[in-house]
Short mmCIF file of C-alpha atoms and ligand atoms in Angstrom, two decimals:
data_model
loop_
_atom_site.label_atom_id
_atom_site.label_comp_id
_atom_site.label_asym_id
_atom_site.label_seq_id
_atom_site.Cartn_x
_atom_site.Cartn_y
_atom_site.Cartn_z
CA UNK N 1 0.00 0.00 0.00
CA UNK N 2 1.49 3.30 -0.79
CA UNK N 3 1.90 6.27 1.52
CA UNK N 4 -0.31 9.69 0.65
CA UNK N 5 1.64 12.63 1.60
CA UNK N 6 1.14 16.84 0.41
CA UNK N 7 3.60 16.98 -2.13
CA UNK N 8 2.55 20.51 -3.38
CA UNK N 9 0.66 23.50 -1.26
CA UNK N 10 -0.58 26.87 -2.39
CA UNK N 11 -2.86 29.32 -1.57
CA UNK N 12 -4.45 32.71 -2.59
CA UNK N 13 -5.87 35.87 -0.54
CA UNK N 14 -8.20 38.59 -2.30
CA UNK N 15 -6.02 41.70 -2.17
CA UNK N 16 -8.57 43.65 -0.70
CA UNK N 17 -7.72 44.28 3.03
CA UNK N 18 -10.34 44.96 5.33
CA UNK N 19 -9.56 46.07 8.85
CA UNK N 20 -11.58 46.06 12.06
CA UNK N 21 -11.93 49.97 11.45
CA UNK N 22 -13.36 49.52 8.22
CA UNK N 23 -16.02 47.50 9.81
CA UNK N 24 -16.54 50.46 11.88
CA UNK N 25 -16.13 53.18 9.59
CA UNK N 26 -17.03 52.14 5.79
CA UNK N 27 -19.92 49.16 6.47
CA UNK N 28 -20.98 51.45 9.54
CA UNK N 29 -20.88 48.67 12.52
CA UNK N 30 -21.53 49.20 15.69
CA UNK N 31 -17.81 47.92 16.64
CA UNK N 32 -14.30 48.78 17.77
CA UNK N 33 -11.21 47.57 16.55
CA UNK N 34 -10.74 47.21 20.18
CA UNK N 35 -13.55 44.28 21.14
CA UNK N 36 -12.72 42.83 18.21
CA UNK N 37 -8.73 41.75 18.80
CA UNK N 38 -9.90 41.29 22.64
CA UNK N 39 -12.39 38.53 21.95
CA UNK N 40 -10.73 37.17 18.76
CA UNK N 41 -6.74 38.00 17.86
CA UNK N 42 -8.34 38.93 14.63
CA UNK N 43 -7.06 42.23 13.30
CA UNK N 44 -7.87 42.61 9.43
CA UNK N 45 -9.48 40.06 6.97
CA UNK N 46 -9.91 40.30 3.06
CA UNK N 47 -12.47 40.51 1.10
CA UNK N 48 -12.66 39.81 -2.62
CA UNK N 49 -14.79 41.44 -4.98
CA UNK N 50 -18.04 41.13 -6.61
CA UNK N 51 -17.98 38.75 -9.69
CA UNK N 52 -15.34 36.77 -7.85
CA UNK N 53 -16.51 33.18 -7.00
CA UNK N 54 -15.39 30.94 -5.08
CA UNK N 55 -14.24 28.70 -7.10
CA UNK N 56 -11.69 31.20 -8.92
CA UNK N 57 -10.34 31.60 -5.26
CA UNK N 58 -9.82 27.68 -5.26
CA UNK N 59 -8.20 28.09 -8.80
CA UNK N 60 -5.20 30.28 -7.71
CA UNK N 61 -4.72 28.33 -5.16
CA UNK N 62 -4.74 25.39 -7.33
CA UNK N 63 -2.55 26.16 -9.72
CA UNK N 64 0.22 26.92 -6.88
CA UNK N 65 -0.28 23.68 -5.59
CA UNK N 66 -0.02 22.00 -8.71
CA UNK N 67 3.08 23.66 -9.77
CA UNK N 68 4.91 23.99 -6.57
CA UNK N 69 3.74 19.64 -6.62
CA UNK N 70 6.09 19.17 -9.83
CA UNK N 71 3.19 17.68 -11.81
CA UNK N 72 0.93 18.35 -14.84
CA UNK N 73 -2.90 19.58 -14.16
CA UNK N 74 -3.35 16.59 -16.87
CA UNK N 75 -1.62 13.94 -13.44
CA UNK N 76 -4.41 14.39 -11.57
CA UNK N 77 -6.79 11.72 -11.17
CA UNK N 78 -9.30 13.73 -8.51
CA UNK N 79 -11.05 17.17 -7.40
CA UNK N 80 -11.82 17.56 -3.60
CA UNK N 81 -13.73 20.96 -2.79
CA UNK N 82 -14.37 21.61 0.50
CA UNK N 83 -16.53 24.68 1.04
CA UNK N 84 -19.58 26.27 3.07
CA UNK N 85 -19.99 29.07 0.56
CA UNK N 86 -20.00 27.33 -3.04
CA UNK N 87 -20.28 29.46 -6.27
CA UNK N 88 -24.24 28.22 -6.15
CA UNK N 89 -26.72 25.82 -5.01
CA UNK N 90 -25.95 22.84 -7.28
CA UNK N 91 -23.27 21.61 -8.58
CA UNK N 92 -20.82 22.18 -6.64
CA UNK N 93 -17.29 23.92 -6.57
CA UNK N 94 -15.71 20.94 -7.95
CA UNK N 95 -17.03 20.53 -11.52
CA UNK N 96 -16.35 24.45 -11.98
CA UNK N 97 -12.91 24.30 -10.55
CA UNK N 98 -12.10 21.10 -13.21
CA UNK N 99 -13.41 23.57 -15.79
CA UNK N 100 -11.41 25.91 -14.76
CA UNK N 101 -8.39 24.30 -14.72
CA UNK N 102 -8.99 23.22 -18.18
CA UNK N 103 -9.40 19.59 -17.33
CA UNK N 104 -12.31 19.15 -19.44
CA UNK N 105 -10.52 20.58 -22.49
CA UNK N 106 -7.02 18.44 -22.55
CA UNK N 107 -7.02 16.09 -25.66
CA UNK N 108 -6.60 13.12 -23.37
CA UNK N 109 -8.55 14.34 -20.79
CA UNK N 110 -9.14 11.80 -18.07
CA UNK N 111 -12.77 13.80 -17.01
CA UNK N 112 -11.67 13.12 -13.34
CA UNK N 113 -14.07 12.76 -10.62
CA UNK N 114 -15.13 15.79 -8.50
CA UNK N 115 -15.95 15.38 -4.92
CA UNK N 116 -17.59 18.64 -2.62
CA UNK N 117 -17.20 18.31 1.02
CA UNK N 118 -19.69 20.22 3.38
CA UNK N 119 -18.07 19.50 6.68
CA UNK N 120 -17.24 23.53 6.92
CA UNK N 121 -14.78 24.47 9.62
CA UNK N 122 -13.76 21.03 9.13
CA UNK N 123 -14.04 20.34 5.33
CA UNK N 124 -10.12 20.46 4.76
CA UNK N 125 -9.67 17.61 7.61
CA UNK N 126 -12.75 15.53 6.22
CA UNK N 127 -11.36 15.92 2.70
CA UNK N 128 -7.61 15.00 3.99
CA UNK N 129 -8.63 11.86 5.35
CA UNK N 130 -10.93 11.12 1.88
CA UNK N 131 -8.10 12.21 -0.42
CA UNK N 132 -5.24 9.90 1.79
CA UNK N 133 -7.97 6.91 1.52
CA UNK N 134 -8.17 7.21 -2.10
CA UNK N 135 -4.35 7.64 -2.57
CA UNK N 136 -3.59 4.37 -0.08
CA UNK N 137 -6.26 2.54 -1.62
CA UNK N 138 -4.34 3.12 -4.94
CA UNK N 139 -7.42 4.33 -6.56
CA UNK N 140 -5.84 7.41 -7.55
CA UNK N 141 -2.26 8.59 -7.71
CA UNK N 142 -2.80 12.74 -7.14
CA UNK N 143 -5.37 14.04 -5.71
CA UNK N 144 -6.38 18.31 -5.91
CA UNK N 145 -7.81 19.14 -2.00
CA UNK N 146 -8.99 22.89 -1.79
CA UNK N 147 -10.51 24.53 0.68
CA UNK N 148 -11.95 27.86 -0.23
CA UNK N 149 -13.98 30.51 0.87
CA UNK N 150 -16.33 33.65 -0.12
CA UNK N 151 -17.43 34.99 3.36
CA UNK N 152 -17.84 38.36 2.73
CA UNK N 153 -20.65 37.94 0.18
CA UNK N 154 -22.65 35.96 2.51
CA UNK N 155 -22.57 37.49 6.31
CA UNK N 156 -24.38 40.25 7.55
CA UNK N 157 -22.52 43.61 7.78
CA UNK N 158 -25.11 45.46 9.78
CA UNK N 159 -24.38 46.01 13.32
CA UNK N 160 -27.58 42.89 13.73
CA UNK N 161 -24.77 40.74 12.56
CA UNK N 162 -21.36 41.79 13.98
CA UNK N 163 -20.88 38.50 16.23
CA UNK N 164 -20.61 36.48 12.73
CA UNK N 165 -19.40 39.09 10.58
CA UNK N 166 -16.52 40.57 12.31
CA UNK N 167 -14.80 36.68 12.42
CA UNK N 168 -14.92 35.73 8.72
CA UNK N 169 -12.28 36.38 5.59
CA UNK N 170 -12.16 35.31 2.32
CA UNK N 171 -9.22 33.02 1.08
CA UNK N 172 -8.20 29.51 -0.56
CA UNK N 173 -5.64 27.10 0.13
CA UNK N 174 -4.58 24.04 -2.14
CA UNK N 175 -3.00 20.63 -1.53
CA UNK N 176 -2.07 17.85 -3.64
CA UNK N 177 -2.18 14.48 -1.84
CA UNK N 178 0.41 12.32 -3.91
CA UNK N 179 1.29 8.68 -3.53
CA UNK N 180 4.47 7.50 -2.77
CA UNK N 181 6.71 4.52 -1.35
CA UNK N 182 9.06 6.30 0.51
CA UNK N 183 8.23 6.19 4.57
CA UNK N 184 6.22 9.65 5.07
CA UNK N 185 3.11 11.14 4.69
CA UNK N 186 0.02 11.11 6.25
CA UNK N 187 0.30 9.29 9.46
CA UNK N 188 -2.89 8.75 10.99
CA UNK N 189 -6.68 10.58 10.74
CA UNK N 190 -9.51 11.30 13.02
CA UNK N 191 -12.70 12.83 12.07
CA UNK N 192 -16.25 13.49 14.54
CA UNK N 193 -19.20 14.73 14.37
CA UNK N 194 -21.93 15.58 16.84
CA UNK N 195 -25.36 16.55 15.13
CA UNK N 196 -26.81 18.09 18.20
CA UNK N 197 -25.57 20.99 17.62
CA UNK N 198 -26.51 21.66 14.07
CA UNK N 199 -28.61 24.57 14.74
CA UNK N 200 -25.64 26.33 16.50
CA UNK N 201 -23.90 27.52 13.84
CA UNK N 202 -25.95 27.16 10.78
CA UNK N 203 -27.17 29.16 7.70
CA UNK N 204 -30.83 28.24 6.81
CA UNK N 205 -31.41 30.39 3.28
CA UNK N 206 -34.34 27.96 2.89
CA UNK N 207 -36.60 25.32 4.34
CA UNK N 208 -37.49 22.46 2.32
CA UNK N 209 -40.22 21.06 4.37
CA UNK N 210 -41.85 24.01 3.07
CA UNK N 211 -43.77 24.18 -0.62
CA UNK N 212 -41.83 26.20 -2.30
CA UNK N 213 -38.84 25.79 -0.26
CA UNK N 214 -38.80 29.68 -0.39
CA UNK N 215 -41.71 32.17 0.50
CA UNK N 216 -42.97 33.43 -2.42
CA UNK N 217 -44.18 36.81 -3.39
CA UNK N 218 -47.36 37.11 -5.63
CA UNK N 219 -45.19 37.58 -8.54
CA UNK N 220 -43.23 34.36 -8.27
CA UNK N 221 -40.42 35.81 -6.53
CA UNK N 222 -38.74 34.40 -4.30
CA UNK N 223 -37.85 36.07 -0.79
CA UNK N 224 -35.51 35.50 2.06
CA UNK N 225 -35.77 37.13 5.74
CA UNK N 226 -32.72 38.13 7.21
CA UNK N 227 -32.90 35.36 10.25
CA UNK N 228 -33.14 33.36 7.49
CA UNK N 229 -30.38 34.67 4.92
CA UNK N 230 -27.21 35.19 7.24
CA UNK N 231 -25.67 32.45 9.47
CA UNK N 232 -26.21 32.54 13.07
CA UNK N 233 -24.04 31.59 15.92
CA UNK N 234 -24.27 30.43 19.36
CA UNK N 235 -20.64 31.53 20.16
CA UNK N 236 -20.20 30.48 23.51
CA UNK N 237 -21.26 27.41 22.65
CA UNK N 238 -19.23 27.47 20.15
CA UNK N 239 -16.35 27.95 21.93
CA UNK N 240 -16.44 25.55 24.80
CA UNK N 241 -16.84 23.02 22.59
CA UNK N 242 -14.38 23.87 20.03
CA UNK N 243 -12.17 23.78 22.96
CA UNK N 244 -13.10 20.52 24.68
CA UNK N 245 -13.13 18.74 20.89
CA UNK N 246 -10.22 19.96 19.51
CA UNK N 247 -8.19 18.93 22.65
CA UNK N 248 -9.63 15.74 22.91
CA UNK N 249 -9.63 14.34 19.31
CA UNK N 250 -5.68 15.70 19.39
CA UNK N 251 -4.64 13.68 22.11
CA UNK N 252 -6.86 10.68 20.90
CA UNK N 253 -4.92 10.93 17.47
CA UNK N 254 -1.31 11.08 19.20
CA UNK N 255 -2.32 8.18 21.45
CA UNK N 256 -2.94 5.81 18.82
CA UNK N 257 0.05 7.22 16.64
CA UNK N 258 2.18 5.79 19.84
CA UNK N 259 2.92 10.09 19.89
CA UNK N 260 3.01 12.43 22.67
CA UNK N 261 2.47 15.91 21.97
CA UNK N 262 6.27 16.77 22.78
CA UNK N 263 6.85 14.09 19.66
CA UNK N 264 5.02 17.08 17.24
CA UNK N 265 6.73 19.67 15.26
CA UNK N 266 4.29 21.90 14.41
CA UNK N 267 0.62 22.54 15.26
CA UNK N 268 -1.76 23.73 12.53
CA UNK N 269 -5.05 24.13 14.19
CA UNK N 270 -8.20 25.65 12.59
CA UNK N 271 -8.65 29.08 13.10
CA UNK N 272 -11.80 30.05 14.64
CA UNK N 273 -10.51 32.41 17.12
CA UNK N 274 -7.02 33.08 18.54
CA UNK N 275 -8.24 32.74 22.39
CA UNK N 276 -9.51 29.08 21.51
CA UNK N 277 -6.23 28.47 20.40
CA UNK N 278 -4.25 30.20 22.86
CA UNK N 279 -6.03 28.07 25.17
CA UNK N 280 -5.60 24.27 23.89
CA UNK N 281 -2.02 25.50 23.58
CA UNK N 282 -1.69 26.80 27.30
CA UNK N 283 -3.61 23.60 28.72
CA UNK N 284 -1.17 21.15 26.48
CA UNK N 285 2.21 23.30 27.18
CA UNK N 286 2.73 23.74 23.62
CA UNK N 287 5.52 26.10 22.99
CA UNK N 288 5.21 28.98 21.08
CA UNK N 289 7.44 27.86 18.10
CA UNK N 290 5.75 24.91 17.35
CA UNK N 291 2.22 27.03 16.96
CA UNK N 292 1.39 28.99 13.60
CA UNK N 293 -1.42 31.24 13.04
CA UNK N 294 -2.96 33.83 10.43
CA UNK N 295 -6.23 34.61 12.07
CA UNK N 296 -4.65 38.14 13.00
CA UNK N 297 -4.40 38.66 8.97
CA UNK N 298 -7.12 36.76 7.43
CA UNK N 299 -9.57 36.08 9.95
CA UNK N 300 -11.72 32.51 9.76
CA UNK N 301 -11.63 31.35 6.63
CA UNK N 302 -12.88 28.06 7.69
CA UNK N 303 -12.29 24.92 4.93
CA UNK N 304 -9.20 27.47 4.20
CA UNK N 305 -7.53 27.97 7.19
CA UNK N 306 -5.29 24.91 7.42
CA UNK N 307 -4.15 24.69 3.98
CA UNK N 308 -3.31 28.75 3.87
CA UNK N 309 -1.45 27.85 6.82
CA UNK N 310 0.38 25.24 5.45
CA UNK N 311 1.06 26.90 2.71
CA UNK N 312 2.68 30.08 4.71
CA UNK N 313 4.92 27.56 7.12
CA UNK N 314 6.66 25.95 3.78
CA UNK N 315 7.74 29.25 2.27
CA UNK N 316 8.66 30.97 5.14
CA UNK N 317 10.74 27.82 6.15
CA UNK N 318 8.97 26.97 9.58
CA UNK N 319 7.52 23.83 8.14
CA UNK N 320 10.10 21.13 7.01
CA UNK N 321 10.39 17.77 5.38
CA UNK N 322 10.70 15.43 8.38
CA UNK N 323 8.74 17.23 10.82
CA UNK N 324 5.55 16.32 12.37
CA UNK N 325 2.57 18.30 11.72
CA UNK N 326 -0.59 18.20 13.57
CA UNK N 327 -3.43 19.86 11.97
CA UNK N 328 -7.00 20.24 13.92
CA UNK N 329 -10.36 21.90 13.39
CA UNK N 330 -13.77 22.18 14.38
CA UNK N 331 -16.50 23.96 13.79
CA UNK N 332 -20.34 23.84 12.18
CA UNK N 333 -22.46 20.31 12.45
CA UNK N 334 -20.18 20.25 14.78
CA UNK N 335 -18.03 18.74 13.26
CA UNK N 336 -14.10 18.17 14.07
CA UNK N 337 -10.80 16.42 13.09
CA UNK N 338 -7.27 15.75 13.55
CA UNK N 339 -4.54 14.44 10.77
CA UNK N 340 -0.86 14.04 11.81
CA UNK N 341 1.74 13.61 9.08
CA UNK N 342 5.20 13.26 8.71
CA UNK N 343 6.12 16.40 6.08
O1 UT7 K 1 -15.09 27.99 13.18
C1 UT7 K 1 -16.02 28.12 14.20
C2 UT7 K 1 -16.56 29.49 14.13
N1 UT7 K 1 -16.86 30.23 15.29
C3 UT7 K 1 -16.18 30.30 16.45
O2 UT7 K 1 -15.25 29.62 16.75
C4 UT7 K 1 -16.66 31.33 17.43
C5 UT7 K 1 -16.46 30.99 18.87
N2 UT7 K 1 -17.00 32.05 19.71
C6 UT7 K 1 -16.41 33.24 19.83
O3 UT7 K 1 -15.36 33.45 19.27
C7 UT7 K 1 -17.06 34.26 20.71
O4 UT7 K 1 -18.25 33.74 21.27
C8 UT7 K 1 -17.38 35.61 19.97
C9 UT7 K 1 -16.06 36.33 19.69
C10 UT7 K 1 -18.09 35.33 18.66
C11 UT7 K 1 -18.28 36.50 20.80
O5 UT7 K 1 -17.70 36.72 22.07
P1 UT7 K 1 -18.61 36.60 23.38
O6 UT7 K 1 -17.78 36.98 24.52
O7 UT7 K 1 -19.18 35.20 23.39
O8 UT7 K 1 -19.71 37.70 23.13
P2 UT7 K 1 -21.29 37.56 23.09
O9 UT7 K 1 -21.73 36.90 21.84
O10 UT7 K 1 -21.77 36.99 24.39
O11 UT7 K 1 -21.71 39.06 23.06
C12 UT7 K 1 -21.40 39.98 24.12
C13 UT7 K 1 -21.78 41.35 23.66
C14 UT7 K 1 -23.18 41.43 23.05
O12 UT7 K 1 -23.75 42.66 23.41
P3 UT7 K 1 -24.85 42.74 24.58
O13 UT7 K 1 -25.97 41.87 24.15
O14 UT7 K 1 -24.13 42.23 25.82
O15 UT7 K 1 -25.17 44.19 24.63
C15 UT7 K 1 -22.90 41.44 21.57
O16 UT7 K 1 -23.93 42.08 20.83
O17 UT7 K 1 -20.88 41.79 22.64
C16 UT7 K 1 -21.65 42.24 21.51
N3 UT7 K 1 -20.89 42.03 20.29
C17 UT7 K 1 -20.07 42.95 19.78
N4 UT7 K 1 -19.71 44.17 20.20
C18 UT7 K 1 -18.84 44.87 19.46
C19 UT7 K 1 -20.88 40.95 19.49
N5 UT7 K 1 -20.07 41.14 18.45
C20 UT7 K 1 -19.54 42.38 18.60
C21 UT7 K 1 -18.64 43.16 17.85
N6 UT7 K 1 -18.33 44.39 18.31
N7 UT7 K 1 -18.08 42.70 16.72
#
């Protein structure tokens, strides 16, 4: 059975920086740069611009990965999208990102499959552990894994919605999960889920026990009420058990790995919110050289926040072959997961 490890990372941020006193000052919220780094570490996030989908987010990202992986688009033999805000309804990213990439259009194309993954906060981990199956499995050979996000398109930037909206950035990050016979890779996964909580963290848009799904005008058209059209959050819920999860499914994943957490490199966990990580890392003793974050810069970009990551650690030299990485999330569903590999 071969080994799956990332042979290739990239990632892309909209240039568009927008700072805690542009919340304030140019989307007129009821806010201050002040609460906002308190409760969260996050200082600035960006924001792309209208007619920019998601999926072209995934794309630069992509085409990083792919490059910086030493292949050809045309080696791929799989699509992974994780995302909770997809260019539309139905399909999903996937198919549009394999257009994108031209994968349709090669003479020998191989018209790979394409895979979404709507595990949010999570999605990168879920597709991780989906992508290294495949790999190990020796159904495919190089699999694409985004995770990508267009936040800003979908929160509310009143002052009714500054608890969601201040958190959230735009971004996409890019792996490709290659096989290979020499002794590294991915290590060991563990993914969870506890459906309880759904209605925590959750965007409705519509209902479909309903007929239509929407309410309808008399004109046919279609409307959506604003407790309806922008996510809502329980946060301290949230919170505790982002904590409590991301702790436990850790040290679950280094016990069976025959790992302590002194045995780990580096620590890539999900970022939600700097104080939940500056928390796990005070209870576990984990030094402040074996952390990374971005949440300062980019705020949550959920399914993208471990793969930017990454993707920052290699070039700046902080993430090295041999090393062992621990990446960890949670978030919406809830959902959670941990994946150690050996870089
Ligand atoms: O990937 C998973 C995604 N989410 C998370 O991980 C979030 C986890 N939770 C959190 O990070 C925190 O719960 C928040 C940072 C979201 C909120 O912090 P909190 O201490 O739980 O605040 P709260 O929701 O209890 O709100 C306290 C007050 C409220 O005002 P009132 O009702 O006491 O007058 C909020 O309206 O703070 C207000 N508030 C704000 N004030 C200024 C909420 N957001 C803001 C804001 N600026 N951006």
């Amino acid at each position: 059975m071969p080994n799956a490890y990332i042979s290739g990372t990239g990632f892309y941020v909209p240039p568009r920086v927008v700072t805690n006193d542009d919340l304030a000052n140019v989307y007129g919220i009821d806010t201050t740069h002040e609460w906002i780094v308190q409760r969260t570490g996050i200082e600035e996030r960006r924001f792309s611009e209208a007619g920019v989908a998601t999926s072209d987010l995934g794309l630069y990202a992509s085409e990083e990965a792919i490059a910086r992986a030493g292949i050809q688009k045309s080696d791929l033999d799989m699509i992974i999208f994780a995302t909770l805000s997809p260019d539309m309804s139905f399909p999903g990213c996937g198919v549009f990102l394999q257009q994108k990439l031209g994968l349709c259009d090669l003479p020998d194309s191989k018209f790979v499959p394409a895979l979404d993954i709507r595990n949010q906060c999570s999605g990168f981990l879920y597709g991780l552990g989906t992508a290294a199956s495949m790999v190990q499995t020796g159904n495919a050979k190089h699999v694409l894994l985004v995770g990508a996000e267009t936040h800003s398109a979908a929160i509310d930037l009143t002052t009714r919605g500054r608890a969601v909206s201040s958190l959230f950035g735009d971004g996409a990050g890019a792996v490709v999960v290659s096989a290979t016979e020499e002794n590294r890779g991915i290590r060991k996964w563990k993914l969870g889920a506890d459906g309880r909580h759904a209605n925590d963290l959750a965007q409705q848009v519509w209902d479909i026990k309903k007929r239509p799904f929407l309410p309808m005008s008399p004109e046919g058209v279609g409307q959506v009420y604003p407790e309806q059209m922008w996510p809502h959050m329980d946060g301290k819920q949230v919170f505790r058990h982002a904590v409590e999860r991301m702790i436990s499914v850790l040290m679950q994943t280094c016990v069976e790995s025959g790992l302590t957490g002194a045995d780990i490199d580096l620590f890539v966990f999900h970022q939600a919110n700097l104080r939940i990580n500056q928390y796990i890392q005070n209870h576990l003793g984990i030094p402040d050289e074996k952390m990374v974050s971005n949440i300062q810069r980019y705020g949550n970009t959920t399914a993208a926040t471990i793969p930017i990551l990454l993707a920052e650690a290699e070039r700046s030299g902080k993430l090295k072959p041999g090393m062992k990485v621990a990446m960890v999330a949670f978030g919406a569903g809830f959902t959670w997961g941990c994946a150690i590999a050996e870089w």
